[in-house]
Coordinates of C-alpha atoms in Angstrom, one line a residue:
X1 CA -2.9 18.4 32.5
X2 CA -1.5 18.0 28.8
X3 CA -2.7 14.8 26.9
X4 CA -2.4 13.5 23.4
X5 CA -4.9 11.0 22.0
X6 CA -3.7 8.8 18.9
X7 CA -7.5 7.3 16.8
X8 CA -7.5 5.1 13.9
X9 CA -5.8 2.3 14.1
X10 CA -7.0 -1.4 12.7
X11 CA -6.8 -4.1 10.7
X12 CA -6.5 -3.5 6.8
X13 CA -5.5 -5.6 4.1
X14 CA -2.4 -5.0 2.1
X15 CA -3.5 -1.7 -0.6
X16 CA -5.9 0.1 1.5
X17 CA -6.1 2.8 3.8
X18 CA -6.1 4.5 7.0
X19 CA -6.6 8.1 8.8
X20 CA -5.2 7.8 12.4
X21 CA -5.8 11.2 14.4
X22 CA -4.1 12.4 17.5
X23 CA -6.0 15.3 19.9
X24 CA -4.0 17.5 22.0
X25 CA -6.2 18.4 25.4
X26 CA -4.8 20.5 27.9
X27 CA -4.3 23.8 29.3
X28 CA -2.8 24.4 26.1
X29 CA -1.2 28.0 24.9
X30 CA 0.5 26.3 21.8
X31 CA 1.9 23.4 19.6
X32 CA 4.9 23.7 17.6
X33 CA 6.2 20.8 15.6
X34 CA 4.1 17.5 16.3
X35 CA 5.2 14.0 15.0
X36 CA 4.0 10.1 14.2
X37 CA 6.2 7.7 14.6
X38 CA 6.2 3.9 14.7
X39 CA 7.3 0.9 16.3
X40 CA 6.8 -2.5 15.0
X41 CA 7.2 -6.1 17.2
X42 CA 10.9 -6.6 18.2
X43 CA 11.9 -3.6 16.8
X44 CA 13.2 0.3 17.1
X45 CA 10.9 3.0 17.2
X46 CA 11.4 5.4 13.9
X47 CA 10.6 8.5 12.9
X48 CA 7.4 8.4 10.2
X49 CA 6.5 11.6 9.5
X50 CA 7.0 16.2 11.1
X51 CA 4.9 19.0 10.3
X52 CA 5.2 22.5 12.1
X53 CA 3.2 24.9 13.0
X54 CA 3.6 26.4 9.2
X55 CA 3.0 23.0 7.6
X56 CA 6.2 22.4 6.6
X57 CA 6.4 18.6 6.6
X58 CA 9.0 16.1 6.5
X59 CA 9.0 12.0 6.1
X60 CA 11.0 9.1 6.1
X61 CA 11.9 7.2 3.3
X62 CA 9.8 4.5 3.6
X63 CA 6.4 6.3 3.4
X64 CA 7.4 8.9 0.8
X65 CA 4.5 9.1 -2.1
X66 CA 1.8 7.2 0.4
X67 CA 1.9 9.4 4.0
X68 CA 0.6 12.7 4.2
X69 CA 0.9 14.6 7.7
X70 CA -1.5 17.8 8.3
X71 CA -2.5 19.4 10.9
X72 CA -5.4 21.5 12.5
X73 CA -4.7 23.8 14.5
X74 CA -7.8 25.2 15.7
X75 CA -8.3 21.4 16.8
X76 CA -5.0 20.9 18.0
X77 CA -5.0 17.8 15.9
X78 CA -2.8 16.0 13.6
X79 CA -3.6 13.5 11.2
X80 CA -1.5 10.9 9.3
X81 CA -3.3 9.4 5.8
X82 CA -1.5 6.4 5.0
X83 CA -2.6 5.1 1.4
X84 CA -1.2 2.1 -0.4
X85 CA -0.4 0.7 2.6
X86 CA 1.8 -2.6 3.1
X87 CA 2.5 -5.6 5.6
X88 CA 5.5 -3.8 6.5
X89 CA 4.0 -0.8 8.0
X90 CA 2.2 -2.8 10.6
X91 CA 3.1 -1.9 13.8
X92 CA 2.0 0.6 16.6
X93 CA 2.0 4.5 16.1
X94 CA 2.2 7.4 18.6
X95 CA 2.1 10.6 18.4
X96 CA 4.5 13.1 19.3
X97 CA 4.6 17.3 19.9
X98 CA 6.2 20.2 21.5
X99 CA 3.5 21.8 23.5
X100 CA 3.8 25.3 25.8
X101 CA 1.4 24.9 28.6
X102 CA -1.2 27.8 28.7
X103 CA 1.3 29.8 32.0
X104 CA 4.8 28.2 31.3
X105 CA 6.7 30.0 28.6
X106 CA 8.8 26.8 27.3
X107 CA 7.9 23.9 25.3
X108 CA 7.6 20.0 26.4
X109 CA 7.3 17.6 24.7
X110 CA 4.9 15.0 25.0
X111 CA 3.9 11.7 23.9
X112 CA 0.3 9.9 23.2
X113 CA -0.2 6.0 24.1
X114 CA -0.7 4.4 20.6
X115 CA -3.1 3.1 18.1
X116 CA -2.8 -0.1 16.6
X117 CA -2.7 -0.6 12.5
X118 CA -1.8 -4.8 11.3
X119 CA -1.9 -4.3 7.7
X120 CA -2.4 -8.1 6.0
X121 CA -1.4 -9.6 2.6

């Protein structure tokens, strides 16, 4: 019933910018923490950034000062603004969220399918 769909990935040159979006849809009562993860080929998935329902944020050291996570609660959407992109940022970016469905009293964790970001040198 609940889906997370990412968009905004693509190919960009080093130093460029991309803005990723992740929209949650379905019978949603509320959304708690939302996050972005990424996974490069042959590597483990890593946490990039998180944002709580009150807009408190955390970032991986590798992206601090370059990436900004934000959310629009009215649209059930989380964003990741990525600036000064480097080849090391290349990977599949995944949206993650704790969502409480309508009629259910607990939160469940959901993942999107991912969107590819490729940074060329």
